[in-house]
PDB file of C-alpha atoms in Angstrom:
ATOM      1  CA  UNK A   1     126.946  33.879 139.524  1.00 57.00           C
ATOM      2  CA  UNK A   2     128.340  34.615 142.912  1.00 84.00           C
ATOM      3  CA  UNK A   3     128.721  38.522 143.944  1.00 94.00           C
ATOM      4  CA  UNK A   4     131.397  39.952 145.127  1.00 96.00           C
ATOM      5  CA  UNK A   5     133.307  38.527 148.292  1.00 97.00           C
ATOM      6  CA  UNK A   6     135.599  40.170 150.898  1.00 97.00           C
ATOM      7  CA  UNK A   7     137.284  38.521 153.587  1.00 97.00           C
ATOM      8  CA  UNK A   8     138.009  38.290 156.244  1.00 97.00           C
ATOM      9  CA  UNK A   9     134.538  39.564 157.913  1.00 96.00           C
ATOM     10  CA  UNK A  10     135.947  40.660 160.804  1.00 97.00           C
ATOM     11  CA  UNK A  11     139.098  41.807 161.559  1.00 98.00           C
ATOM     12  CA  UNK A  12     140.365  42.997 165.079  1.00 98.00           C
ATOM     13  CA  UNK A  13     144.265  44.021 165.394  1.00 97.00           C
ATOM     14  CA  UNK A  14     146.436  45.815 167.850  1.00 97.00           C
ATOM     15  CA  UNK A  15     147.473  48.894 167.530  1.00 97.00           C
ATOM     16  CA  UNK A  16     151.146  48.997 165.093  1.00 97.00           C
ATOM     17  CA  UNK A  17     149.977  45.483 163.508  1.00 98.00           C
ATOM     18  CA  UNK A  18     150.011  44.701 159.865  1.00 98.00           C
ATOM     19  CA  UNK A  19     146.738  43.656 158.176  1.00 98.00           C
ATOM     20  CA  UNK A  20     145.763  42.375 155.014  1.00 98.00           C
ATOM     21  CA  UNK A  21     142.272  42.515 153.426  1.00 98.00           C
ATOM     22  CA  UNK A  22     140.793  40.830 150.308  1.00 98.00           C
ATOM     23  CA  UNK A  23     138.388  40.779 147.794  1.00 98.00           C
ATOM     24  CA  UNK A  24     137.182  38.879 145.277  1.00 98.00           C
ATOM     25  CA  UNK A  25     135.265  40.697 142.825  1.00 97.00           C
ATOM     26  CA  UNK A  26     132.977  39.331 139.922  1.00 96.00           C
ATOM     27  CA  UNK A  27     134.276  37.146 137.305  1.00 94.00           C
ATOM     28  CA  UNK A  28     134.913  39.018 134.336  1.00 93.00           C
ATOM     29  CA  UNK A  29     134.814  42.588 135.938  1.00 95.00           C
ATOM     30  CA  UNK A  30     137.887  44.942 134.954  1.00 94.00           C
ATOM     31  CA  UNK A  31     136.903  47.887 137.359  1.00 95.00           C
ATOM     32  CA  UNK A  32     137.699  47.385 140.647  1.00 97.00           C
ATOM     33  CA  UNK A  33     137.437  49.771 144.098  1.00 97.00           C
ATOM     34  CA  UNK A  34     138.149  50.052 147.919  1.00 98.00           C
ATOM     35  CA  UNK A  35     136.123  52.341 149.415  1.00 98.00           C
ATOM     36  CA  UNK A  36     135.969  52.942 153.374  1.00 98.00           C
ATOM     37  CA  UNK A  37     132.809  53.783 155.578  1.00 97.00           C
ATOM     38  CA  UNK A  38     133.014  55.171 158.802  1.00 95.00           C
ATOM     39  CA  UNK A  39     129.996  55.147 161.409  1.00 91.00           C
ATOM     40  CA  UNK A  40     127.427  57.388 160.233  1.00 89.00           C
ATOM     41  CA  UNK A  41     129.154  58.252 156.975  1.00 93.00           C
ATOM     42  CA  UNK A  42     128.851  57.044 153.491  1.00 94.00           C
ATOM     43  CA  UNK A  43     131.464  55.826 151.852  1.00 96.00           C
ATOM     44  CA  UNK A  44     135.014  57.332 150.928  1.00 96.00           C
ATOM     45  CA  UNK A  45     137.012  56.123 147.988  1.00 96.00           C
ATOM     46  CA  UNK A  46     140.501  54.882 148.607  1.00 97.00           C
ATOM     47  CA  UNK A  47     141.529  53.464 144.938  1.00 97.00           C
ATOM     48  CA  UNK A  48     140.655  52.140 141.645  1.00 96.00           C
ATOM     49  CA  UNK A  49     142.036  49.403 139.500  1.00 95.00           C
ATOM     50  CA  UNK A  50     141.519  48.821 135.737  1.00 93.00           C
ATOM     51  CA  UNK A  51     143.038  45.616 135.043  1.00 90.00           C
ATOM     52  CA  UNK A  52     146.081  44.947 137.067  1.00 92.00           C
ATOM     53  CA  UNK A  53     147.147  48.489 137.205  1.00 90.00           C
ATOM     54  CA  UNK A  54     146.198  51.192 139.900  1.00 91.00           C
ATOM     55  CA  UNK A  55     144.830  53.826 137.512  1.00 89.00           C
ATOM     56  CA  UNK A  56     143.589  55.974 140.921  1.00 93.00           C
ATOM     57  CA  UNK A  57     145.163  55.772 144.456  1.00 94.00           C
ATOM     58  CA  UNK A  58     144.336  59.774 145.101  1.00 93.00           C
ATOM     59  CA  UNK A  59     142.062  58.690 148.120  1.00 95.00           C
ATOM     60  CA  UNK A  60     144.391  56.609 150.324  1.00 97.00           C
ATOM     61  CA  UNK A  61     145.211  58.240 153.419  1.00 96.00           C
ATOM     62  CA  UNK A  62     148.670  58.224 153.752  1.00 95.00           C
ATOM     63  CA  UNK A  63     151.866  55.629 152.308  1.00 95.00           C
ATOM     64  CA  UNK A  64     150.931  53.006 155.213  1.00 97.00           C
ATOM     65  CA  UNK A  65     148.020  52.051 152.969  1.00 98.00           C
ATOM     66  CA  UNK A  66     148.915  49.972 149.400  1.00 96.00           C
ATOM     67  CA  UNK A  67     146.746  48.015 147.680  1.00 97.00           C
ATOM     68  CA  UNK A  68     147.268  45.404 144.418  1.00 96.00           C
ATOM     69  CA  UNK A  69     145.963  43.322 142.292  1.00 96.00           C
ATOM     70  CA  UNK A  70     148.507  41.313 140.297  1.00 94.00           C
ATOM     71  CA  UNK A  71     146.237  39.115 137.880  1.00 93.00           C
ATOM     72  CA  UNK A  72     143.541  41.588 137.478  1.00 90.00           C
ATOM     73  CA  UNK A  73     141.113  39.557 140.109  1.00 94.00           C
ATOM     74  CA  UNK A  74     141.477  39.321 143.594  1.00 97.00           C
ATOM     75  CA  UNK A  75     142.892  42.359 144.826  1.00 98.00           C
ATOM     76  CA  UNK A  76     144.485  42.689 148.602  1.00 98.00           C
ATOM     77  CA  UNK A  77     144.540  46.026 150.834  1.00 98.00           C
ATOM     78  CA  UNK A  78     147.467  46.098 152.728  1.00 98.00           C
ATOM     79  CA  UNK A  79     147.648  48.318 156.198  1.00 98.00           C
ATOM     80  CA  UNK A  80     150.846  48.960 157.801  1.00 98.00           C
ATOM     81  CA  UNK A  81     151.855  49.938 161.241  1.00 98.00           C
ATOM     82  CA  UNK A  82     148.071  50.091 161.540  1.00 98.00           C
ATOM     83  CA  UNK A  83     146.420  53.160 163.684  1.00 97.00           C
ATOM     84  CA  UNK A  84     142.792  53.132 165.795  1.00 97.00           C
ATOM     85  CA  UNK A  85     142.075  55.765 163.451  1.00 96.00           C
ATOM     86  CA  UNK A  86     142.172  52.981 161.063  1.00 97.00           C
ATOM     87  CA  UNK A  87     139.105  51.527 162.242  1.00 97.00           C
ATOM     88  CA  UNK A  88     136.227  51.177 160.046  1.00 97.00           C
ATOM     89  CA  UNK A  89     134.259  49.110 157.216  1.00 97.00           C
ATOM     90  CA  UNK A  90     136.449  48.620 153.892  1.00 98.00           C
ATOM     91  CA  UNK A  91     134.529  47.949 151.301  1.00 97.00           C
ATOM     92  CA  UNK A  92     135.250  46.632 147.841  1.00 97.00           C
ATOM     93  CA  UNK A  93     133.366  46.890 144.671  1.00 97.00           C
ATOM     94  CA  UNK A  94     133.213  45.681 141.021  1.00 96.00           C
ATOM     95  CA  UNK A  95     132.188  46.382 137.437  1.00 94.00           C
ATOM     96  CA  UNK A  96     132.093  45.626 134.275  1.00 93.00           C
ATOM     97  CA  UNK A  97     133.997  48.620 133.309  1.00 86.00           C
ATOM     98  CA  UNK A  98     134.398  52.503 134.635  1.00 82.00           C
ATOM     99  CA  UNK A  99     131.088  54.018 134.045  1.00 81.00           C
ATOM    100  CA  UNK A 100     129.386  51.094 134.719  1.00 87.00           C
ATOM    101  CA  UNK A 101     127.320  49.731 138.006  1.00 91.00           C
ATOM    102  CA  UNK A 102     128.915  49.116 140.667  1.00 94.00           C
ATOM    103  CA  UNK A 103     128.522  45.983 142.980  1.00 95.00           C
ATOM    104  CA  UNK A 104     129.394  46.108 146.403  1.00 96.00           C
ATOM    105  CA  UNK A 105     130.693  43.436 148.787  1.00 96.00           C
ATOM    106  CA  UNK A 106     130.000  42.747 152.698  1.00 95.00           C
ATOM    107  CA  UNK A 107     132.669  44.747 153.494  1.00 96.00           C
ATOM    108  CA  UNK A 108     135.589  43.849 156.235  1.00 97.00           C
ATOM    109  CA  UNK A 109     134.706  45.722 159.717  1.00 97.00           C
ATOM    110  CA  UNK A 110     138.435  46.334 160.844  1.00 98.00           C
ATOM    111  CA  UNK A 111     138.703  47.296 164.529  1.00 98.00           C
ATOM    112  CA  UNK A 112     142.319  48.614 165.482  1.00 98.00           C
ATOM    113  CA  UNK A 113     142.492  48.346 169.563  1.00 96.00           C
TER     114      UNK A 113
ATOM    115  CA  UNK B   1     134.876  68.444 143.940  1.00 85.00           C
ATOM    116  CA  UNK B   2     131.764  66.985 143.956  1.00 91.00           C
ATOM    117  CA  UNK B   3     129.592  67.044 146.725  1.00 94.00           C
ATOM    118  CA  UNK B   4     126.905  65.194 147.310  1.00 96.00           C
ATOM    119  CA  UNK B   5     123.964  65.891 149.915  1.00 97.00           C
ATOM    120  CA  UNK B   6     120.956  63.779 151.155  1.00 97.00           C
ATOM    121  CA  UNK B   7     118.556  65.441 154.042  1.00 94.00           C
ATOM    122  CA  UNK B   8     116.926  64.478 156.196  1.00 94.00           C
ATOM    123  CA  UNK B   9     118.976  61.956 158.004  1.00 95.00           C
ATOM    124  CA  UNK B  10     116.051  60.024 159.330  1.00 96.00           C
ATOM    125  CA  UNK B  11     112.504  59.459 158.046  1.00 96.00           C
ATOM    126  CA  UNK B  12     110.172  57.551 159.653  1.00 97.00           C
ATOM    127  CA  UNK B  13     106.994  56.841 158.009  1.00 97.00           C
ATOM    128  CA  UNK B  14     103.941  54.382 158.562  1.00 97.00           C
ATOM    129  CA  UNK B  15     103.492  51.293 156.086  1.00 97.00           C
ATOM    130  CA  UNK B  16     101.730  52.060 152.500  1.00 97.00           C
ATOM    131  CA  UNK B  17     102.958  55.469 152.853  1.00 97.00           C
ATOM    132  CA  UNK B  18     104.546  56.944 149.327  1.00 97.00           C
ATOM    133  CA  UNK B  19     108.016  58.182 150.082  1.00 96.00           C
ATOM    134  CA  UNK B  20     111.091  60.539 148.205  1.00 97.00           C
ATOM    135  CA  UNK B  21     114.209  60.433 149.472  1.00 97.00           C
ATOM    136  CA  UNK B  22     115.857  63.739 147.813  1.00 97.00           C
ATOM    137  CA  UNK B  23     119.389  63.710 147.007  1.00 97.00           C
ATOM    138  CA  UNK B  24     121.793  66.671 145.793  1.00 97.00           C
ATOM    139  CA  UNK B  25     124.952  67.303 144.236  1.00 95.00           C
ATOM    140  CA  UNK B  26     127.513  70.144 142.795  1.00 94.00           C
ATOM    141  CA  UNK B  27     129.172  68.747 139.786  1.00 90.00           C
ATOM    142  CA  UNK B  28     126.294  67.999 137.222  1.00 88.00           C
ATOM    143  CA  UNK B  29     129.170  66.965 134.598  1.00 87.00           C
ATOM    144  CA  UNK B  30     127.799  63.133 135.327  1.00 88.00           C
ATOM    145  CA  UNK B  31     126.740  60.170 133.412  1.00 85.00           C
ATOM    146  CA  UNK B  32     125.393  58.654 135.672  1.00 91.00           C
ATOM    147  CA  UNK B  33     123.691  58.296 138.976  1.00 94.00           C
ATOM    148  CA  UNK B  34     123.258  55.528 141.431  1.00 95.00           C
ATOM    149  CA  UNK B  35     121.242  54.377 144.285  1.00 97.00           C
ATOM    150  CA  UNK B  36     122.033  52.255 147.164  1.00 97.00           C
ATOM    151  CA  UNK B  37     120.245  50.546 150.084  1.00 97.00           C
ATOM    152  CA  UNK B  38     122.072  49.407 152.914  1.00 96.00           C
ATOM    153  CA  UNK B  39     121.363  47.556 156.018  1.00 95.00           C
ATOM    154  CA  UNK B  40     122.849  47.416 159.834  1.00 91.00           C
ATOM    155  CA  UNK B  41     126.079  45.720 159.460  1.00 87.00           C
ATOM    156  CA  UNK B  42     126.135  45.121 155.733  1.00 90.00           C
ATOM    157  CA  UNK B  43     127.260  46.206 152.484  1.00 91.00           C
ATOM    158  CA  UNK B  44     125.936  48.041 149.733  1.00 95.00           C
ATOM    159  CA  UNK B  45     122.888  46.723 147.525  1.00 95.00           C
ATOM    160  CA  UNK B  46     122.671  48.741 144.124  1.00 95.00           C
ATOM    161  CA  UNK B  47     119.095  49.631 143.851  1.00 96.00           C
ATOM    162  CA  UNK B  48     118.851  51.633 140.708  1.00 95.00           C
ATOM    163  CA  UNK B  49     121.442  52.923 137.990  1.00 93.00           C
ATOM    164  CA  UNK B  50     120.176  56.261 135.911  1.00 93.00           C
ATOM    165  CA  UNK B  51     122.366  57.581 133.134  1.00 90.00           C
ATOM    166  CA  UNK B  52     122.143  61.252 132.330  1.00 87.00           C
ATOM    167  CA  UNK B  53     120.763  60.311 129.298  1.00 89.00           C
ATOM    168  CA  UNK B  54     117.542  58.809 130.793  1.00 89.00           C
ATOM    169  CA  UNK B  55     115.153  61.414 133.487  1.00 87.00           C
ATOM    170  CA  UNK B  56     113.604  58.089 135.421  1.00 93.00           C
ATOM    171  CA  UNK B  57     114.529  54.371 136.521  1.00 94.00           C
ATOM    172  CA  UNK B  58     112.261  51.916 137.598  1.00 95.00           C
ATOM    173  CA  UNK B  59     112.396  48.749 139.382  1.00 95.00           C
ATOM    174  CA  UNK B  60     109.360  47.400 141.341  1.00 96.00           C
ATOM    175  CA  UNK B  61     108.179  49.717 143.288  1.00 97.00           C
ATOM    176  CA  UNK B  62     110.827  51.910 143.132  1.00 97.00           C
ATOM    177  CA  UNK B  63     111.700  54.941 141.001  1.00 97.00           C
ATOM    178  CA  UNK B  64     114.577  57.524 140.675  1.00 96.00           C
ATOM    179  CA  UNK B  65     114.510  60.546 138.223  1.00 95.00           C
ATOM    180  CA  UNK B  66     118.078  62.588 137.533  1.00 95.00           C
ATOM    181  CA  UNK B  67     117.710  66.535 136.792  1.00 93.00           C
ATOM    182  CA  UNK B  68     121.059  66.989 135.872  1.00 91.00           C
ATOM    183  CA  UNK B  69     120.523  70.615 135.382  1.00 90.00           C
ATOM    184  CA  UNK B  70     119.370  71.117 139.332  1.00 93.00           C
ATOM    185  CA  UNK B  71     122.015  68.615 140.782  1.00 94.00           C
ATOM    186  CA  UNK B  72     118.783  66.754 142.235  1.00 96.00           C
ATOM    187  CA  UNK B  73     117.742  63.051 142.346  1.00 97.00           C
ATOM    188  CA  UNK B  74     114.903  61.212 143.714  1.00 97.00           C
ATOM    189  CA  UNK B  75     114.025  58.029 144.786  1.00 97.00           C
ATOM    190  CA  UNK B  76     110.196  57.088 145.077  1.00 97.00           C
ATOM    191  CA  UNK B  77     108.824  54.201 146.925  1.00 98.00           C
ATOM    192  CA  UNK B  78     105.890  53.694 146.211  1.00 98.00           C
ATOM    193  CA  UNK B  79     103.420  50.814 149.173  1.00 97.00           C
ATOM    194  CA  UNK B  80     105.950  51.357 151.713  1.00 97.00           C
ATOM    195  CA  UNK B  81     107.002  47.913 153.551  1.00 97.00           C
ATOM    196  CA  UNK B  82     108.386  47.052 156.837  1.00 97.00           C
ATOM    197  CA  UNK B  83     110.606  45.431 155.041  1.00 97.00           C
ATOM    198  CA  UNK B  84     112.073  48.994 153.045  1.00 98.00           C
ATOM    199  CA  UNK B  85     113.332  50.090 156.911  1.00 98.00           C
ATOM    200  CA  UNK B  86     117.388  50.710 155.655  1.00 97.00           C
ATOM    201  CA  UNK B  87     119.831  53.103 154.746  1.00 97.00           C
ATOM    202  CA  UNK B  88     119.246  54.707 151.531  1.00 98.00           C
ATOM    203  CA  UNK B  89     122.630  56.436 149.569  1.00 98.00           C
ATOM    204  CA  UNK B  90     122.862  57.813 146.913  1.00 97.00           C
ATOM    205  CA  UNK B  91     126.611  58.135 144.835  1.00 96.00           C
ATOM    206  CA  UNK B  92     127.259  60.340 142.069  1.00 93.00           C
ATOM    207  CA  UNK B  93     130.282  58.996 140.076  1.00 89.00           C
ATOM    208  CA  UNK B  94     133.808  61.465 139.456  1.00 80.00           C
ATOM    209  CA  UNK B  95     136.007  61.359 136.555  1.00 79.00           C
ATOM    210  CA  UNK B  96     136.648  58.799 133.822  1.00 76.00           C
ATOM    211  CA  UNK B  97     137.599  56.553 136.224  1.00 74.00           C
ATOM    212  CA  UNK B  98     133.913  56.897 138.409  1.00 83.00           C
ATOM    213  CA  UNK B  99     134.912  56.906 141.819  1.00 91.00           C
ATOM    214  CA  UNK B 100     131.793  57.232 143.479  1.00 94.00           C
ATOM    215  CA  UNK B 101     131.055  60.102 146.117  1.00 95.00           C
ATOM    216  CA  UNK B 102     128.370  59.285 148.312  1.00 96.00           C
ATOM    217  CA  UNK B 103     125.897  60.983 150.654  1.00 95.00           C
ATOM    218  CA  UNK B 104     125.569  60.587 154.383  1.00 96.00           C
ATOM    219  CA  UNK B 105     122.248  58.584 153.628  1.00 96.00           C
ATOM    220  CA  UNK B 106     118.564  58.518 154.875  1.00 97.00           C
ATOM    221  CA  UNK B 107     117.885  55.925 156.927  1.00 97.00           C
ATOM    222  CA  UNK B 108     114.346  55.200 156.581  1.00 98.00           C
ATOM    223  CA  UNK B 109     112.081  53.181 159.346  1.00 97.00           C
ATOM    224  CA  UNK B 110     108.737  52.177 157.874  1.00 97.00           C
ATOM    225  CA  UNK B 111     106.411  51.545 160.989  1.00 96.00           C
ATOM    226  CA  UNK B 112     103.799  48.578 161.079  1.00 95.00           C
TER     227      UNK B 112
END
């Protein structure tokens, strides 16, 4: 079966713009994350879903970040009034359940100019 | 908080040389541990998963062990390949709800 998917690949904004990424994770997974990786760095969790619900948001930044995921699939990470700070490779990932293996997608690279 | 730690940054070794990668990390209270590759401009491959339960993982030519006790992990390759040049993380998972925290990574360059 396909893995998971995340688009757009690419995404280049102005600074104060509104962005929205997505992912699609595997079919039947429950867990789902959004992690972001900076140059050089591994990646930093921003929030988990179980289901529909957000069961952890404790690593997004600040409130201009909100993510969902209203039919426990595809889930969408919002950005508002977006910063260069901002910049970087979100990443989302699947499984079956917590405590399980985690697939990663391509990520979206997001530049902020 | 758990902290995870992989060193050295960068390995480069010639082709059919055995490598570890060595990675470290504070909270042992995990179930378990997983390994990564990743290369230039992509996402995240999952390599290998260990559970605390288990002390080794293998898959082809690679192998990770988990000392849960020591906060250590290793991942052996064994023939190296051109092929293996990548990033190598390692995560350790936190909570019930296993957010992963990662590692910097190694990024290894296997030389022809």
């Amino acid at each position: 079966g396909a893995g998971v998917s995340q688009t757009p690949s690419n995404k280049v904004t102005e600074k104060g713009k509104y962005v929205e990424l997505r992912c699609d994770p595997i079919s039947g997974h429950t867990a789902l994350y959004w992690y972001r990786q900076s140059l050089g760095q591994g990646p930093e969790f921003l929030i988990y879903f179980q289901g529909t619900g957000a069961a952890d948001d404790s690593g997004l930044p600040n409130d201009r970040f909100f993510a969902v995921r209203p039919e426990g699939s595809v889930s969408t990470l919002k950005i508002q009034r977006t910063e260069r700070g901002d910049s970087a490779v979100y990443l989302c990932a699947s499984s079956l359940a917590a405590q399980r293996e985690q697939f990663f997608g391509p990520g979206t690279r997001l530049t902020v100019l | 908080k758990q902290e995870v730690t992989q060193i050295p940054a960068a390995l480069s070794v010639p082709e059919g040389e055995n490598l570890v990668l060595n990675c470290s990390f504070t909270d042992s209270a995990i179930y378990n541990l997983q390994w990564f590759r990743q290369d230039p401009g992509k996402g995240l491959t999952s390599l290998l998963l260990i559970q605390s339960s288990q002390r080794e993982q293998t898959s082809g030519r690679l192998n990770a062990s988990l000392d849960k006790s020591s906060g250590r992990s290793t991942l052996y390759i064994a023939a190296s390949q051109p092929g293996d040049s990548a990033t190598y993380l390692c995560a350790a998972p936190t909570g019930a709800n296993s957010k992963l925290t990662f590692g910097k990574g190694i990024t290894l360059s296997v030389r022809p």
